[in-house]
Amino acid sequence: MTPKVEHLVVDTSAFIRNTQLQEIAENLFTVAEVVNEIKSKRQLRRLVVLPYELQLKDVDPESVAAVKAFSMKTGDYPALSSTDLKVLALTYQLHKEKLGLDGIKTEPTTNKSIEAFDHSLISSANVVGFHLPSSEVPDIDEVTKKLGSLECNGSDNEEEEEEDEEEEEYDSDPPLDDDDWITPGNVADAKRELSGAAELSEDSPPPKVACLSTDFAIQNVLKQMGLSVVTLEGLLIRQVRTFILRCYACFKTTSLMDKVFCPNCGNKTLKRVAVTVDNEGKEVIHINFRRPITSRGKKFPLPKFKGGKHSNNPIICEDQRVPQQRPSKVALSKMNPLEPDYIAGVSPFTVRDVNSRAAVLGVLPGGEVKYWMRKNPNQVVKRRRKK
């Protein structure tokens, strides 16, 4: 029987793959944002008739702040959405409630590669297990004498060749390997893998608090914090990594993962790369040169910048001034007929602003959404031809 996790935090991937979570956990938790991410009608119907109880739990601001600070140190913060941060924070919160803060790390571990063998020159010739030929060249006369004393027996060689041919006939078939085939012994494991079941080791005891996710960024943060991870279909990271930002224009690096523009040259050319520390204490950057650099926003020329209170210009530098998108004074004005300064004869009805530029653009009072961020001005729209 597969061991069960006592408290399991579930990500969206478990509901998308229709994983039977009641077989791997006793108590299931998630956040409301995970349920809101499910848009398919089939998956929504499954959520209505779940064969287990799914508990929606709120996350403390302290847990979110702790997870956010740790993901900034590992370099996974740009790859995590707000829902991912809440899933991580809920796992951290449950671990703190059930097991305490013992075992949870506050600083990520730095990968350090150490050579297991010293590749120095070996001067001694008497090394156990190795044959080191001597540098002395044998005399030619001794070699010719040894060759002259050799006897050639043709009949013995023919018999040996016939025996070798007979052995090759029997051994010509390759050995059978049942690891890649579905047999009665591994049919249960194959069904569990095809159905998207979570992987738990039967030898080791199950963790008390764990998180089920197939997102590699979430797994990297969980493993470095010391929290348990449950995966689906073998989608588990092999080793933890630390990431930094590298500019492919000036080749400078920065550990500030919330940066969009390069602190050195000011261009929007930052790319996330993995970094390790070698045995000498130097940072080694691992760059994936097979992955091409995206050309989004670089193919078409930028539109001409416009001024005004409601301009819509692309952001090309870090210290660019942007409009505040304030509504007009008429829209902000309010009439209160009960106030002492109210003048009789003025209409007590509220005046609605419909003619100003702010009203035409949809800038409403109290709105915090920056409307210049909603669309990409560098995107070319295909226009229809008039018939």
mmCIF file of C-alpha atoms in Angstrom:
data_model
loop_
_atom_site.group_PDB
_atom_site.id
_atom_site.type_symbol
_atom_site.label_atom_id
_atom_site.label_comp_id
_atom_site.label_asym_id
_atom_site.label_seq_id
_atom_site.Cartn_x
_atom_site.Cartn_y
_atom_site.Cartn_z
ATOM 1 C CA MET A 1 0.000 0.000 0.000
ATOM 2 C CA THR A 2 1.337 3.419 -0.980
ATOM 3 C CA PRO A 3 2.020 5.670 2.039
ATOM 4 C CA LYS A 4 -0.069 8.819 2.338
ATOM 5 C CA VAL A 5 0.952 12.377 3.094
ATOM 6 C CA GLU A 6 -0.853 13.827 6.096
ATOM 7 C CA HIS A 7 -1.149 17.425 4.803
ATOM 8 C CA LEU A 8 -0.720 18.121 1.078
ATOM 9 C CA VAL A 9 -0.860 21.504 -0.681
ATOM 10 C CA VAL A 10 -2.068 21.072 -4.265
ATOM 11 C CA ASP A 11 -1.176 23.141 -7.324
ATOM 12 C CA THR A 12 -3.237 23.553 -10.506
ATOM 13 C CA SER A 13 -1.381 20.758 -12.326
ATOM 14 C CA ALA A 14 -3.021 18.084 -10.153
ATOM 15 C CA PHE A 15 -6.531 19.166 -11.191
ATOM 16 C CA ILE A 16 -5.567 19.515 -14.854
ATOM 17 C CA ARG A 17 -4.184 15.950 -14.928
ATOM 18 C CA ASN A 18 -7.153 14.589 -12.943
ATOM 19 C CA THR A 19 -4.941 13.035 -10.271
ATOM 20 C CA GLN A 20 -6.664 10.865 -7.669
ATOM 21 C CA LEU A 21 -5.448 12.850 -4.687
ATOM 22 C CA GLN A 22 -7.398 10.817 -2.116
ATOM 23 C CA GLU A 23 -4.954 7.945 -2.718
ATOM 24 C CA ILE A 24 -1.839 9.921 -1.784
ATOM 25 C CA ALA A 25 -2.944 12.341 0.960
ATOM 26 C CA GLU A 26 -5.281 12.507 3.930
ATOM 27 C CA ASN A 27 -5.879 16.277 4.120
ATOM 28 C CA LEU A 28 -5.793 18.399 0.956
ATOM 29 C CA PHE A 29 -5.300 22.176 0.941
ATOM 30 C CA THR A 30 -5.091 24.847 -1.740
ATOM 31 C CA VAL A 31 -5.736 28.552 -2.273
ATOM 32 C CA ALA A 32 -8.691 30.160 -4.039
ATOM 33 C CA GLU A 33 -6.478 31.443 -6.869
ATOM 34 C CA VAL A 34 -5.665 27.854 -7.898
ATOM 35 C CA VAL A 35 -9.348 27.051 -8.358
ATOM 36 C CA ASN A 36 -9.856 30.284 -10.317
ATOM 37 C CA GLU A 37 -7.131 29.250 -12.775
ATOM 38 C CA ILE A 38 -9.203 26.277 -13.952
ATOM 39 C CA LYS A 39 -11.203 27.359 -17.015
ATOM 40 C CA SER A 40 -12.048 24.101 -18.820
ATOM 41 C CA LYS A 41 -15.652 22.925 -18.527
ATOM 42 C CA ARG A 42 -14.615 19.305 -18.060
ATOM 43 C CA GLN A 43 -12.256 20.172 -15.215
ATOM 44 C CA LEU A 44 -14.855 22.422 -13.589
ATOM 45 C CA ARG A 45 -17.355 19.544 -13.622
ATOM 46 C CA ARG A 46 -14.794 17.353 -11.902
ATOM 47 C CA LEU A 47 -14.296 19.977 -9.202
ATOM 48 C CA VAL A 48 -18.019 19.883 -8.386
ATOM 49 C CA VAL A 49 -18.013 16.116 -7.698
ATOM 50 C CA LEU A 50 -14.626 15.597 -6.060
ATOM 51 C CA PRO A 51 -14.392 12.283 -4.139
ATOM 52 C CA TYR A 52 -12.469 14.031 -1.351
ATOM 53 C CA GLU A 53 -12.692 17.212 0.713
ATOM 54 C CA LEU A 54 -10.650 20.107 -0.640
ATOM 55 C CA GLN A 55 -9.983 22.835 1.933
ATOM 56 C CA LEU A 56 -9.439 26.409 0.739
ATOM 57 C CA LYS A 57 -7.201 28.269 3.143
ATOM 58 C CA ASP A 58 -6.015 31.870 3.330
ATOM 59 C CA VAL A 59 -2.335 32.711 3.535
ATOM 60 C CA ASP A 60 -0.718 34.929 6.159
ATOM 61 C CA PRO A 61 1.152 38.017 4.925
ATOM 62 C CA GLU A 62 4.185 36.913 6.955
ATOM 63 C CA SER A 63 4.397 33.616 5.048
ATOM 64 C CA VAL A 64 4.096 35.404 1.706
ATOM 65 C CA ALA A 65 6.861 37.833 2.688
ATOM 66 C CA ALA A 66 9.150 34.987 3.817
ATOM 67 C CA VAL A 67 8.642 33.007 0.609
ATOM 68 C CA LYS A 68 9.051 36.100 -1.555
ATOM 69 C CA ALA A 69 12.321 37.050 0.147
ATOM 70 C CA PHE A 70 13.688 33.517 -0.261
ATOM 71 C CA SER A 71 12.705 33.322 -3.947
ATOM 72 C CA MET A 72 14.500 36.621 -4.540
ATOM 73 C CA LYS A 73 17.684 35.067 -3.144
ATOM 74 C CA THR A 74 17.418 31.924 -5.286
ATOM 75 C CA GLY A 75 16.591 33.925 -8.415
ATOM 76 C CA ASP A 76 13.219 32.252 -9.059
ATOM 77 C CA TYR A 77 11.092 35.295 -8.245
ATOM 78 C CA PRO A 78 10.610 36.469 -11.890
ATOM 79 C CA ALA A 79 9.421 32.970 -12.866
ATOM 80 C CA LEU A 80 6.792 32.788 -10.101
ATOM 81 C CA SER A 81 3.279 34.172 -10.434
ATOM 82 C CA SER A 82 1.196 35.494 -7.560
ATOM 83 C CA THR A 83 -0.628 32.151 -7.379
ATOM 84 C CA ASP A 84 2.672 30.267 -7.188
ATOM 85 C CA LEU A 85 3.830 32.494 -4.336
ATOM 86 C CA LYS A 86 0.618 31.806 -2.416
ATOM 87 C CA VAL A 87 1.002 28.038 -2.930
ATOM 88 C CA LEU A 88 4.552 28.259 -1.577
ATOM 89 C CA ALA A 89 3.404 30.438 1.312
ATOM 90 C CA LEU A 90 0.627 27.979 2.219
ATOM 91 C CA THR A 91 3.144 25.113 2.321
ATOM 92 C CA TYR A 92 5.442 27.215 4.502
ATOM 93 C CA GLN A 93 2.519 28.165 6.772
ATOM 94 C CA LEU A 94 1.327 24.560 7.247
ATOM 95 C CA HIS A 95 4.867 23.385 7.954
ATOM 96 C CA LYS A 96 5.222 26.126 10.564
ATOM 97 C CA GLU A 97 1.903 25.182 12.194
ATOM 98 C CA LYS A 98 2.391 21.401 12.224
ATOM 99 C CA LEU A 99 6.165 20.954 12.554
ATOM 100 C CA GLY A 100 7.532 24.360 13.496
ATOM 101 C CA LEU A 101 10.363 26.253 11.861
ATOM 102 C CA ASP A 102 12.954 23.545 12.546
ATOM 103 C CA GLY A 103 14.552 22.424 9.298
ATOM 104 C CA ILE A 104 13.415 25.427 7.243
ATOM 105 C CA LYS A 105 16.311 27.373 5.756
ATOM 106 C CA THR A 106 16.426 31.135 5.495
ATOM 107 C CA GLU A 107 19.373 31.263 3.091
ATOM 108 C CA PRO A 108 19.710 29.210 -0.118
ATOM 109 C CA THR A 109 22.510 26.698 -0.415
ATOM 110 C CA THR A 110 25.262 27.586 -2.878
ATOM 111 C CA ASN A 111 26.283 24.842 -5.292
ATOM 112 C CA LYS A 112 30.012 24.187 -5.161
ATOM 113 C CA SER A 113 31.765 21.775 -7.520
ATOM 114 C CA ILE A 114 34.726 19.969 -5.936
ATOM 115 C CA GLU A 115 37.089 17.683 -7.838
ATOM 116 C CA ALA A 116 36.956 14.135 -6.488
ATOM 117 C CA PHE A 117 40.469 13.239 -7.742
ATOM 118 C CA ASP A 118 43.648 15.243 -7.970
ATOM 119 C CA HIS A 119 44.828 14.970 -11.573
ATOM 120 C CA SER A 120 48.501 15.443 -10.808
ATOM 121 C CA LEU A 121 51.361 13.732 -12.635
ATOM 122 C CA ILE A 122 52.263 10.326 -11.229
ATOM 123 C CA SER A 123 56.015 9.800 -11.158
ATOM 124 C CA SER A 124 56.074 6.373 -9.513
ATOM 125 C CA ALA A 125 55.887 3.364 -11.841
ATOM 126 C CA ASN A 126 54.714 0.934 -9.135
ATOM 127 C CA VAL A 127 51.047 1.895 -8.976
ATOM 128 C CA VAL A 128 48.619 -0.834 -7.997
ATOM 129 C CA GLY A 129 46.074 -1.557 -10.731
ATOM 130 C CA PHE A 130 47.807 0.453 -13.474
ATOM 131 C CA HIS A 131 50.292 -0.535 -16.163
ATOM 132 C CA LEU A 132 52.697 2.277 -16.933
ATOM 133 C CA PRO A 133 55.026 1.395 -19.853
ATOM 134 C CA SER A 134 58.664 2.218 -19.358
ATOM 135 C CA SER A 135 60.276 4.884 -21.458
ATOM 136 C CA GLU A 136 63.229 2.641 -22.374
ATOM 137 C CA VAL A 137 63.112 1.258 -25.946
ATOM 138 C CA PRO A 138 64.098 -2.471 -26.232
ATOM 139 C CA ASP A 139 67.058 -3.478 -28.380
ATOM 140 C CA ILE A 140 66.288 -4.557 -31.976
ATOM 141 C CA ASP A 141 68.530 -7.677 -31.796
ATOM 142 C CA GLU A 142 66.616 -9.050 -28.790
ATOM 143 C CA VAL A 143 63.294 -8.563 -30.572
ATOM 144 C CA THR A 144 64.489 -10.433 -33.699
ATOM 145 C CA LYS A 145 65.769 -13.367 -31.590
ATOM 146 C CA LYS A 146 62.389 -13.717 -29.857
ATOM 147 C CA LEU A 147 60.535 -13.637 -33.171
ATOM 148 C CA GLY A 148 62.803 -16.360 -34.624
ATOM 149 C CA SER A 149 62.088 -18.719 -31.724
ATOM 150 C CA LEU A 150 58.289 -18.617 -32.236
ATOM 151 C CA GLU A 151 56.550 -21.716 -33.735
ATOM 152 C CA CYS A 152 53.488 -21.471 -35.994
ATOM 153 C CA ASN A 153 50.928 -24.329 -35.779
ATOM 154 C CA GLY A 154 48.223 -23.857 -38.412
ATOM 155 C CA SER A 155 46.047 -26.784 -37.303
ATOM 156 C CA ASP A 156 45.670 -25.466 -33.755
ATOM 157 C CA ASN A 157 44.606 -22.038 -34.996
ATOM 158 C CA GLU A 158 41.953 -23.548 -37.320
ATOM 159 C CA GLU A 159 40.442 -25.586 -34.464
ATOM 160 C CA GLU A 160 40.300 -22.505 -32.230
ATOM 161 C CA GLU A 161 38.578 -20.493 -34.990
ATOM 162 C CA GLU A 162 35.930 -23.236 -35.465
ATOM 163 C CA GLU A 163 35.209 -23.279 -31.719
ATOM 164 C CA ASP A 164 34.862 -19.476 -31.691
ATOM 165 C CA GLU A 165 32.409 -19.612 -34.620
ATOM 166 C CA GLU A 166 30.250 -22.199 -32.824
ATOM 167 C CA GLU A 167 30.158 -20.066 -29.669
ATOM 168 C CA GLU A 168 29.172 -17.001 -31.715
ATOM 169 C CA GLU A 169 26.266 -18.940 -33.285
ATOM 170 C CA TYR A 170 24.849 -19.742 -29.858
ATOM 171 C CA ASP A 171 25.505 -16.261 -28.463
ATOM 172 C CA SER A 172 24.251 -14.300 -31.489
ATOM 173 C CA ASP A 173 20.876 -13.474 -29.884
ATOM 174 C CA PRO A 174 21.005 -10.361 -27.678
ATOM 175 C CA PRO A 175 20.010 -10.732 -24.022
ATOM 176 C CA LEU A 176 16.408 -9.973 -23.239
ATOM 177 C CA ASP A 177 15.701 -6.961 -21.056
ATOM 178 C CA ASP A 178 12.253 -6.667 -19.481
ATOM 179 C CA ASP A 179 12.797 -3.178 -18.068
ATOM 180 C CA ASP A 180 11.205 -1.412 -21.057
ATOM 181 C CA TRP A 181 8.249 -3.804 -21.381
ATOM 182 C CA ILE A 182 4.997 -3.889 -19.438
ATOM 183 C CA THR A 183 4.882 -7.182 -17.560
ATOM 184 C CA PRO A 184 2.481 -8.549 -14.921
ATOM 185 C CA GLY A 185 5.027 -7.428 -12.339
ATOM 186 C CA ASN A 186 5.099 -3.738 -13.324
ATOM 187 C CA VAL A 187 1.616 -3.263 -14.794
ATOM 188 C CA ALA A 188 0.426 -1.458 -11.640
ATOM 189 C CA ASP A 189 3.305 1.033 -11.842
ATOM 190 C CA ALA A 190 2.625 1.625 -15.543
ATOM 191 C CA LYS A 191 -1.062 2.328 -14.909
ATOM 192 C CA ARG A 192 -0.186 4.690 -12.072
ATOM 193 C CA GLU A 193 2.279 6.571 -14.293
ATOM 194 C CA LEU A 194 -0.138 6.854 -17.230
ATOM 195 C CA SER A 195 -2.967 8.070 -14.998
ATOM 196 C CA GLY A 196 -0.813 10.868 -13.585
ATOM 197 C CA ALA A 197 -0.474 9.551 -10.054
ATOM 198 C CA ALA A 198 1.928 11.198 -7.675
ATOM 199 C CA GLU A 199 5.214 9.496 -6.899
ATOM 200 C CA LEU A 200 5.972 8.513 -3.311
ATOM 201 C CA SER A 201 8.697 6.142 -2.231
ATOM 202 C CA GLU A 202 7.423 3.064 -0.401
ATOM 203 C CA ASP A 203 10.726 2.592 1.439
ATOM 204 C CA SER A 204 10.987 6.028 3.035
ATOM 205 C CA PRO A 205 8.239 7.298 5.360
ATOM 206 C CA PRO A 206 5.873 9.870 3.805
ATOM 207 C CA PRO A 207 6.347 13.525 4.756
ATOM 208 C CA LYS A 208 3.876 15.096 7.123
ATOM 209 C CA VAL A 209 3.553 18.321 5.091
ATOM 210 C CA ALA A 210 4.318 18.464 1.363
ATOM 211 C CA CYS A 211 3.442 20.345 -1.816
ATOM 212 C CA LEU A 212 2.368 18.774 -5.109
ATOM 213 C CA SER A 213 3.524 20.753 -8.132
ATOM 214 C CA THR A 214 5.152 20.166 -11.528
ATOM 215 C CA ASP A 215 6.511 23.713 -11.780
ATOM 216 C CA PHE A 216 10.316 23.577 -11.667
ATOM 217 C CA ALA A 217 10.604 27.059 -10.137
ATOM 218 C CA ILE A 218 8.296 26.059 -7.264
ATOM 219 C CA GLN A 219 10.226 22.823 -6.747
ATOM 220 C CA ASN A 220 13.542 24.679 -6.691
ATOM 221 C CA VAL A 221 12.330 27.040 -3.948
ATOM 222 C CA LEU A 222 10.740 24.220 -1.934
ATOM 223 C CA LYS A 223 13.848 22.043 -2.015
ATOM 224 C CA GLN A 224 16.194 24.849 -1.039
ATOM 225 C CA MET A 225 13.910 25.870 1.840
ATOM 226 C CA GLY A 226 13.854 22.287 3.131
ATOM 227 C CA LEU A 227 10.178 21.605 2.355
ATOM 228 C CA SER A 228 8.946 18.311 0.886
ATOM 229 C CA VAL A 229 7.942 17.989 -2.770
ATOM 230 C CA VAL A 230 5.556 15.506 -4.413
ATOM 231 C CA THR A 231 5.684 15.274 -8.198
ATOM 232 C CA LEU A 232 3.646 13.842 -11.070
ATOM 233 C CA GLU A 233 4.952 11.539 -13.824
ATOM 234 C CA GLY A 234 8.576 12.022 -12.806
ATOM 235 C CA LEU A 235 8.605 15.790 -13.409
ATOM 236 C CA LEU A 236 11.149 16.560 -10.685
ATOM 237 C CA ILE A 237 14.266 18.686 -10.832
ATOM 238 C CA ARG A 238 17.552 16.782 -10.521
ATOM 239 C CA GLN A 239 19.486 19.465 -8.665
ATOM 240 C CA VAL A 240 18.753 22.826 -7.090
ATOM 241 C CA ARG A 241 20.030 25.949 -8.794
ATOM 242 C CA THR A 242 20.634 29.604 -8.046
ATOM 243 C CA PHE A 243 19.851 32.165 -10.739
ATOM 244 C CA ILE A 244 21.067 35.677 -11.512
ATOM 245 C CA LEU A 245 20.390 38.167 -14.302
ATOM 246 C CA ARG A 246 22.969 38.615 -17.076
ATOM 247 C CA CYS A 247 22.886 41.381 -19.684
ATOM 248 C CA TYR A 248 23.599 40.088 -23.198
ATOM 249 C CA ALA A 249 24.454 43.626 -24.368
ATOM 250 C CA CYS A 250 27.222 44.587 -21.902
ATOM 251 C CA PHE A 251 27.717 41.080 -20.332
ATOM 252 C CA LYS A 252 27.355 42.410 -16.766
ATOM 253 C CA THR A 253 25.513 40.443 -14.069
ATOM 254 C CA THR A 254 23.271 41.451 -11.185
ATOM 255 C CA SER A 255 21.647 39.535 -8.349
ATOM 256 C CA LEU A 256 18.672 41.935 -8.108
ATOM 257 C CA MET A 257 15.992 39.733 -9.645
ATOM 258 C CA ASP A 258 13.324 42.464 -9.718
ATOM 259 C CA LYS A 259 15.290 44.487 -12.277
ATOM 260 C CA VAL A 260 13.877 44.881 -15.797
ATOM 261 C CA PHE A 261 16.583 47.128 -17.242
ATOM 262 C CA CYS A 262 20.332 46.556 -16.909
ATOM 263 C CA PRO A 263 21.849 48.662 -14.074
ATOM 264 C CA ASN A 264 25.048 49.110 -16.112
ATOM 265 C CA CYS A 265 23.962 49.964 -19.674
ATOM 266 C CA GLY A 266 20.256 50.688 -19.091
ATOM 267 C CA ASN A 267 18.944 48.401 -21.857
ATOM 268 C CA LYS A 268 16.113 45.906 -21.528
ATOM 269 C CA THR A 269 18.500 43.016 -22.214
ATOM 270 C CA LEU A 270 18.550 41.020 -18.975
ATOM 271 C CA LYS A 271 18.368 37.230 -19.168
ATOM 272 C CA ARG A 272 18.092 34.720 -16.331
ATOM 273 C CA VAL A 273 21.056 32.307 -16.087
ATOM 274 C CA ALA A 274 22.145 29.671 -13.566
ATOM 275 C CA VAL A 275 25.285 30.217 -11.500
ATOM 276 C CA THR A 276 27.481 27.905 -9.414
ATOM 277 C CA VAL A 277 30.698 28.278 -7.411
ATOM 278 C CA ASP A 278 33.792 26.248 -8.338
ATOM 279 C CA ASN A 279 36.407 24.824 -5.971
ATOM 280 C CA GLU A 280 38.405 28.072 -6.101
ATOM 281 C CA GLY A 281 35.439 30.192 -4.986
ATOM 282 C CA LYS A 282 34.779 31.739 -8.404
ATOM 283 C CA GLU A 283 31.314 32.073 -9.897
ATOM 284 C CA VAL A 284 30.663 29.952 -12.988
ATOM 285 C CA ILE A 285 27.772 31.098 -15.194
ATOM 286 C CA HIS A 286 25.916 28.420 -17.168
ATOM 287 C CA ILE A 287 24.462 29.973 -20.339
ATOM 288 C CA ASN A 288 22.081 28.084 -22.596
ATOM 289 C CA PHE A 289 23.265 29.175 -26.042
ATOM 290 C CA ARG A 290 20.755 26.872 -27.757
ATOM 291 C CA ARG A 291 17.861 29.001 -26.568
ATOM 292 C CA PRO A 292 17.522 31.954 -28.961
ATOM 293 C CA ILE A 293 17.116 35.473 -27.644
ATOM 294 C CA THR A 294 13.570 36.695 -28.090
ATOM 295 C CA SER A 295 12.968 39.406 -30.679
ATOM 296 C CA ARG A 296 9.730 40.654 -29.137
ATOM 297 C CA GLY A 297 9.610 44.434 -29.258
ATOM 298 C CA LYS A 298 12.677 44.638 -31.527
ATOM 299 C CA LYS A 299 11.245 43.777 -34.926
ATOM 300 C CA PHE A 300 9.229 46.906 -35.668
ATOM 301 C CA PRO A 301 10.259 50.539 -35.076
ATOM 302 C CA LEU A 302 8.958 52.318 -32.004
ATOM 303 C CA PRO A 303 6.136 54.830 -32.442
ATOM 304 C CA LYS A 304 6.842 58.514 -32.013
ATOM 305 C CA PHE A 305 6.548 59.638 -28.410
ATOM 306 C CA LYS A 306 3.649 61.941 -27.576
ATOM 307 C CA GLY A 307 3.199 64.368 -24.726
ATOM 308 C CA GLY A 308 0.185 65.298 -22.661
ATOM 309 C CA LYS A 309 -1.538 64.122 -19.515
ATOM 310 C CA HIS A 310 -2.824 60.909 -21.124
ATOM 311 C CA SER A 311 -0.013 59.835 -23.430
ATOM 312 C CA ASN A 312 0.532 56.146 -24.142
ATOM 313 C CA ASN A 313 4.265 55.638 -24.693
ATOM 314 C CA PRO A 314 6.331 52.430 -24.434
ATOM 315 C CA ILE A 315 8.666 52.132 -21.447
ATOM 316 C CA ILE A 316 12.245 52.090 -22.771
ATOM 317 C CA CYS A 317 14.277 53.037 -19.675
ATOM 318 C CA GLU A 318 14.086 52.693 -15.913
ATOM 319 C CA ASP A 319 13.751 56.400 -15.025
ATOM 320 C CA GLN A 320 11.225 57.309 -17.733
ATOM 321 C CA ARG A 321 8.532 59.729 -16.638
ATOM 322 C CA VAL A 322 4.996 58.464 -17.194
ATOM 323 C CA PRO A 323 1.668 60.275 -16.870
ATOM 324 C CA GLN A 324 -0.371 59.715 -13.732
ATOM 325 C CA GLN A 325 -3.648 59.215 -15.640
ATOM 326 C CA ARG A 326 -5.694 61.453 -13.364
ATOM 327 C CA PRO A 327 -9.390 62.049 -14.015
ATOM 328 C CA SER A 328 -10.698 65.545 -14.716
ATOM 329 C CA LYS A 329 -11.728 68.017 -12.001
ATOM 330 C CA VAL A 330 -15.367 67.773 -13.032
ATOM 331 C CA ALA A 331 -15.338 64.022 -12.442
ATOM 332 C CA LEU A 332 -13.727 64.515 -9.032
ATOM 333 C CA SER A 333 -16.155 67.233 -7.915
ATOM 334 C CA LYS A 334 -19.022 66.138 -5.688
ATOM 335 C CA MET A 335 -22.189 68.011 -4.735
ATOM 336 C CA ASN A 336 -23.571 67.719 -1.243
ATOM 337 C CA PRO A 337 -26.771 69.756 -0.724
ATOM 338 C CA LEU A 338 -26.545 69.311 3.077
ATOM 339 C CA GLU A 339 -23.198 71.039 3.511
ATOM 340 C CA PRO A 340 -23.268 74.614 4.991
ATOM 341 C CA ASP A 341 -21.562 76.195 1.962
ATOM 342 C CA TYR A 342 -24.217 74.923 -0.434
ATOM 343 C CA ILE A 343 -25.621 77.792 -2.516
ATOM 344 C CA ALA A 344 -29.312 77.680 -3.208
ATOM 345 C CA GLY A 345 -30.323 77.694 -6.825
ATOM 346 C CA VAL A 346 -27.562 75.349 -7.987
ATOM 347 C CA SER A 347 -28.724 71.964 -9.236
ATOM 348 C CA PRO A 348 -28.280 69.337 -6.510
ATOM 349 C CA PHE A 349 -27.851 66.584 -9.098
ATOM 350 C CA THR A 350 -24.382 65.098 -9.647
ATOM 351 C CA VAL A 351 -22.604 66.304 -12.754
ATOM 352 C CA ARG A 352 -21.076 63.449 -14.760
ATOM 353 C CA ASP A 353 -18.056 64.131 -16.929
ATOM 354 C CA VAL A 354 -18.501 62.637 -20.416
ATOM 355 C CA ASN A 355 -16.732 65.146 -22.661
ATOM 356 C CA SER A 356 -13.192 65.433 -21.271
ATOM 357 C CA ARG A 357 -10.252 63.460 -22.674
ATOM 358 C CA ALA A 358 -9.943 61.474 -19.439
ATOM 359 C CA ALA A 359 -13.582 60.378 -19.688
ATOM 360 C CA VAL A 360 -13.182 59.393 -23.349
ATOM 361 C CA LEU A 361 -10.096 57.295 -22.542
ATOM 362 C CA GLY A 362 -11.870 55.616 -19.630
ATOM 363 C CA VAL A 363 -9.851 57.133 -16.780
ATOM 364 C CA LEU A 364 -12.287 56.876 -13.886
ATOM 365 C CA PRO A 365 -11.911 58.414 -10.423
ATOM 366 C CA GLY A 366 -10.490 55.937 -7.956
ATOM 367 C CA GLY A 367 -9.091 53.669 -10.652
ATOM 368 C CA GLU A 368 -5.574 52.387 -9.931
ATOM 369 C CA VAL A 369 -5.054 50.541 -13.232
ATOM 370 C CA LYS A 370 -2.506 52.113 -15.533
ATOM 371 C CA TYR A 371 -4.208 52.030 -18.902
ATOM 372 C CA TRP A 372 -0.971 52.505 -20.790
ATOM 373 C CA MET A 373 0.113 49.080 -19.466
ATOM 374 C CA ARG A 374 -2.845 47.174 -20.885
ATOM 375 C CA LYS A 375 -1.695 47.018 -24.513
ATOM 376 C CA ASN A 376 1.590 46.862 -26.342
ATOM 377 C CA PRO A 377 2.082 49.968 -28.534
ATOM 378 C CA ASN A 378 4.823 48.128 -30.430
ATOM 379 C CA GLN A 379 2.371 45.485 -31.635
ATOM 380 C CA VAL A 380 1.259 45.760 -35.261
ATOM 381 C CA VAL A 381 -2.478 45.303 -35.761
ATOM 382 C CA LYS A 382 -3.624 43.762 -39.025
ATOM 383 C CA ARG A 383 -6.227 46.022 -40.626
ATOM 384 C CA ARG A 384 -9.075 44.770 -42.756
ATOM 385 C CA ARG A 385 -9.465 45.856 -46.327
ATOM 386 C CA LYS A 386 -12.571 47.737 -47.280
ATOM 387 C CA LYS A 387 -14.680 45.987 -49.905
#
